[in-house]
């Protein structure tokens, strides 16, 4: 089975500052990795995903993430945040092999942008 | 194109009462999911359908929870009787294929409070 750890439950950042949200995963097989964002009182929306190829993945709203297999990490970054980025961010993992098709989410990181 | 539609958005019931949630997935999506999201946690899969077939219901508490997806389109999730611990957001989602690498699209959720 796969698991995801998001060590930071809350991250406060000043507006226009850079941010990194950390995500580590555990799996005995190859994985696909995802970042979802949840704005207040809304469902989850896909920010970006890593399936294969380049380890640097660019997503919507200026976010990017880098897959690091040796460190089993998939950290999310943005060079300059805006007030509108205030939301809950979830890292998720699924196995890449057939017969093990389940998306497992982390506990989330609440990003708060300070004006 | 319409996204995943859920109803009701909010429901308050007394314990031991029944409750039902309805979901209409994105048109053409054969895979439908029900997730439960507790406060401060990531979503956890309750059940996944491939067309009409429930292919993963290992996390569904079958003593009180039931789900159906008639005709492979709309789905209903029922809880009977509800317990205080069932208070959560119930998220419906859909995808055009399995969770292996495919983007899962979420509805806005049905917020359940059991008093």
PDB file of N, CA and C in Angstrom, chain A residues 47-87:
ATOM      1  N   UNK A  47      -3.951  20.521  -9.173  1.00  0.00           N
ATOM      2  CA  UNK A  47      -2.943  21.536  -9.471  1.00  0.00           C
ATOM      3  C   UNK A  47      -1.954  21.017 -10.512  1.00  0.00           C
ATOM      4  N   UNK A  48      -1.463  19.812 -10.286  1.00  0.00           N
ATOM      5  CA  UNK A  48      -0.491  19.203 -11.188  1.00  0.00           C
ATOM      6  C   UNK A  48      -0.340  17.731 -10.838  1.00  0.00           C
ATOM      7  N   UNK A  49       0.295  16.989 -11.770  1.00  0.00           N
ATOM      8  CA  UNK A  49       0.544  15.575 -11.511  1.00  0.00           C
ATOM      9  C   UNK A  49       1.823  15.126 -12.207  1.00  0.00           C
ATOM     10  N   UNK A  50       2.470  14.129 -11.594  1.00  0.00           N
ATOM     11  CA  UNK A  50       3.638  13.504 -12.180  1.00  0.00           C
ATOM     12  C   UNK A  50       3.293  12.069 -12.549  1.00  0.00           C
ATOM     13  N   UNK A  51       3.480  11.749 -13.826  1.00  0.00           N
ATOM     14  CA  UNK A  51       3.246  10.380 -14.282  1.00  0.00           C
ATOM     15  C   UNK A  51       4.557   9.728 -14.698  1.00  0.00           C
ATOM     16  N   UNK A  52       5.351  10.446 -15.480  1.00  0.00           N
ATOM     17  CA  UNK A  52       6.635   9.937 -15.937  1.00  0.00           C
ATOM     18  C   UNK A  52       7.359  11.095 -16.625  1.00  0.00           C
ATOM     19  N   UNK A  53       8.598  10.841 -17.057  1.00  0.00           N
ATOM     20  CA  UNK A  53       9.334  11.846 -17.805  1.00  0.00           C
ATOM     21  C   UNK A  53      10.020  12.852 -16.902  1.00  0.00           C
ATOM     22  N   UNK A  54       9.985  14.114 -17.310  1.00  0.00           N
ATOM     23  CA  UNK A  54      10.676  15.163 -16.573  1.00  0.00           C
ATOM     24  C   UNK A  54      10.220  15.194 -15.125  1.00  0.00           C
ATOM     25  N   UNK A  55      11.186  15.298 -14.232  1.00  0.00           N
ATOM     26  CA  UNK A  55      10.845  15.275 -12.808  1.00  0.00           C
ATOM     27  C   UNK A  55      10.293  16.613 -12.327  1.00  0.00           C
ATOM     28  N   UNK A  56      10.448  17.664 -13.111  1.00  0.00           N
ATOM     29  CA  UNK A  56       9.889  18.967 -12.765  1.00  0.00           C
ATOM     30  C   UNK A  56       8.566  19.128 -13.499  1.00  0.00           C
ATOM     31  N   UNK A  57       7.517  19.286 -12.722  1.00  0.00           N
ATOM     32  CA  UNK A  57       6.178  19.353 -13.283  1.00  0.00           C
ATOM     33  C   UNK A  57       5.589  20.731 -13.027  1.00  0.00           C
ATOM     34  N   UNK A  58       5.064  21.341 -14.061  1.00  0.00           N
ATOM     35  CA  UNK A  58       4.436  22.653 -13.902  1.00  0.00           C
ATOM     36  C   UNK A  58       2.924  22.498 -13.925  1.00  0.00           C
ATOM     37  N   UNK A  59       2.263  23.266 -13.048  1.00  0.00           N
ATOM     38  CA  UNK A  59       0.824  23.167 -12.954  1.00  0.00           C
ATOM     39  C   UNK A  59       0.144  24.504 -13.151  1.00  0.00           C
ATOM     40  N   UNK A  60      -1.093  24.564 -12.685  1.00  0.00           N
ATOM     41  CA  UNK A  60      -1.849  25.793 -12.830  1.00  0.00           C
ATOM     42  C   UNK A  60      -1.467  26.805 -11.761  1.00  0.00           C
ATOM     43  N   UNK A  61      -1.822  28.054 -11.993  1.00  0.00           N
ATOM     44  CA  UNK A  61      -1.625  29.133 -11.016  1.00  0.00           C
ATOM     45  C   UNK A  61      -0.172  29.343 -10.620  1.00  0.00           C
ATOM     46  N   UNK A  62       0.765  28.981 -11.483  1.00  0.00           N
ATOM     47  CA  UNK A  62       2.173  29.248 -11.232  1.00  0.00           C
ATOM     48  C   UNK A  62       2.866  28.261 -10.310  1.00  0.00           C
ATOM     49  N   UNK A  63       2.194  27.188  -9.940  1.00  0.00           N
ATOM     50  CA  UNK A  63       2.800  26.183  -9.067  1.00  0.00           C
ATOM     51  C   UNK A  63       3.617  25.174  -9.879  1.00  0.00           C
ATOM     52  N   UNK A  64       4.634  24.618  -9.233  1.00  0.00           N
ATOM     53  CA  UNK A  64       5.410  23.543  -9.814  1.00  0.00           C
ATOM     54  C   UNK A  64       5.832  22.586  -8.713  1.00  0.00           C
ATOM     55  N   UNK A  65       6.175  21.374  -9.096  1.00  0.00           N
ATOM     56  CA  UNK A  65       6.616  20.378  -8.120  1.00  0.00           C
ATOM     57  C   UNK A  65       7.715  19.541  -8.744  1.00  0.00           C
ATOM     58  N   UNK A  66       8.580  19.027  -7.901  1.00  0.00           N
ATOM     59  CA  UNK A  66       9.688  18.216  -8.387  1.00  0.00           C
ATOM     60  C   UNK A  66       9.655  16.843  -7.753  1.00  0.00           C
ATOM     61  N   UNK A  67       9.654  15.823  -8.589  1.00  0.00           N
ATOM     62  CA  UNK A  67       9.674  14.441  -8.137  1.00  0.00           C
ATOM     63  C   UNK A  67      11.114  14.039  -7.848  1.00  0.00           C
ATOM     64  N   UNK A  68      11.363  13.568  -6.631  1.00  0.00           N
ATOM     65  CA  UNK A  68      12.691  13.115  -6.255  1.00  0.00           C
ATOM     66  C   UNK A  68      12.569  11.681  -5.757  1.00  0.00           C
ATOM     67  N   UNK A  69      12.931  10.747  -6.619  1.00  0.00           N
ATOM     68  CA  UNK A  69      12.741   9.335  -6.295  1.00  0.00           C
ATOM     69  C   UNK A  69      13.631   8.888  -5.140  1.00  0.00           C
ATOM     70  N   UNK A  70      14.864   9.360  -5.103  1.00  0.00           N
ATOM     71  CA  UNK A  70      15.788   8.930  -4.055  1.00  0.00           C
ATOM     72  C   UNK A  70      15.350   9.399  -2.680  1.00  0.00           C
ATOM     73  N   UNK A  71      14.718  10.557  -2.636  1.00  0.00           N
ATOM     74  CA  UNK A  71      14.232  11.079  -1.359  1.00  0.00           C
ATOM     75  C   UNK A  71      12.742  10.829  -1.165  1.00  0.00           C
ATOM     76  N   UNK A  72      12.134  10.135  -2.090  1.00  0.00           N
ATOM     77  CA  UNK A  72      10.679   9.845  -2.076  1.00  0.00           C
ATOM     78  C   UNK A  72       9.885  11.094  -1.724  1.00  0.00           C
ATOM     79  N   UNK A  73      10.167  12.175  -2.448  1.00  0.00           N
ATOM     80  CA  UNK A  73       9.490  13.436  -2.163  1.00  0.00           C
ATOM     81  C   UNK A  73       8.869  14.013  -3.417  1.00  0.00           C
ATOM     82  N   UNK A  74       7.912  14.890  -3.201  1.00  0.00           N
ATOM     83  CA  UNK A  74       7.218  15.568  -4.307  1.00  0.00           C
ATOM     84  C   UNK A  74       6.770  16.923  -3.750  1.00  0.00           C
ATOM     85  N   UNK A  75       7.728  17.798  -3.493  1.00  0.00           N
ATOM     86  CA  UNK A  75       7.435  19.090  -2.870  1.00  0.00           C
ATOM     87  C   UNK A  75       6.841  20.069  -3.875  1.00  0.00           C
ATOM     88  N   UNK A  76       5.923  20.859  -3.393  1.00  0.00           N
ATOM     89  CA  UNK A  76       5.222  21.858  -4.213  1.00  0.00           C
ATOM     90  C   UNK A  76       5.831  23.228  -3.960  1.00  0.00           C
ATOM     91  N   UNK A  77       6.044  24.017  -5.027  1.00  0.00           N
ATOM     92  CA  UNK A  77       6.681  25.315  -4.872  1.00  0.00           C
ATOM     93  C   UNK A  77       5.954  26.375  -5.711  1.00  0.00           C
ATOM     94  N   UNK A  78       6.080  27.608  -5.213  1.00  0.00           N
ATOM     95  CA  UNK A  78       5.625  28.755  -6.004  1.00  0.00           C
ATOM     96  C   UNK A  78       6.560  29.905  -5.662  1.00  0.00           C
ATOM     97  N   UNK A  79       7.107  30.616  -6.657  1.00  0.00           N
ATOM     98  CA  UNK A  79       8.111  31.644  -6.397  1.00  0.00           C
ATOM     99  C   UNK A  79       7.547  32.902  -5.740  1.00  0.00           C
ATOM    100  N   UNK A  80       6.244  33.166  -5.947  1.00  0.00           N
ATOM    101  CA  UNK A  80       5.653  34.385  -5.383  1.00  0.00           C
ATOM    102  C   UNK A  80       4.154  34.146  -5.178  1.00  0.00           C
ATOM    103  N   UNK A  81       3.747  34.147  -3.933  1.00  0.00           N
ATOM    104  CA  UNK A  81       2.344  33.793  -3.639  1.00  0.00           C
ATOM    105  C   UNK A  81       1.466  35.032  -3.590  1.00  0.00           C
ATOM    106  N   UNK A  82       0.166  34.794  -3.794  1.00  0.00           N
ATOM    107  CA  UNK A  82      -0.835  35.851  -3.753  1.00  0.00           C
ATOM    108  C   UNK A  82      -1.906  35.495  -2.732  1.00  0.00           C
ATOM    109  N   UNK A  83      -2.650  36.498  -2.339  1.00  0.00           N
ATOM    110  CA  UNK A  83      -3.733  36.277  -1.367  1.00  0.00           C
ATOM    111  C   UNK A  83      -4.653  35.158  -1.831  1.00  0.00           C
ATOM    112  N   UNK A  84      -4.880  35.074  -3.105  1.00  0.00           N
ATOM    113  CA  UNK A  84      -5.808  34.077  -3.660  1.00  0.00           C
ATOM    114  C   UNK A  84      -5.287  32.643  -3.533  1.00  0.00           C
ATOM    115  N   UNK A  85      -4.031  32.478  -3.140  1.00  0.00           N
ATOM    116  CA  UNK A  85      -3.478  31.128  -2.956  1.00  0.00           C
ATOM    117  C   UNK A  85      -3.839  30.538  -1.599  1.00  0.00           C
ATOM    118  N   UNK A  86      -4.478  31.313  -0.756  1.00  0.00           N
ATOM    119  CA  UNK A  86      -4.913  30.811   0.544  1.00  0.00           C
ATOM    120  C   UNK A  86      -5.874  29.655   0.344  1.00  0.00           C
ATOM    121  N   UNK A  87      -5.487  28.480   0.831  1.00  0.00           N
ATOM    122  CA  UNK A  87      -6.277  27.269   0.602  1.00  0.00           C
ATOM    123  C   UNK A  87      -5.615  26.109   1.332  1.00  0.00           C
TER     124      UNK A  87
END
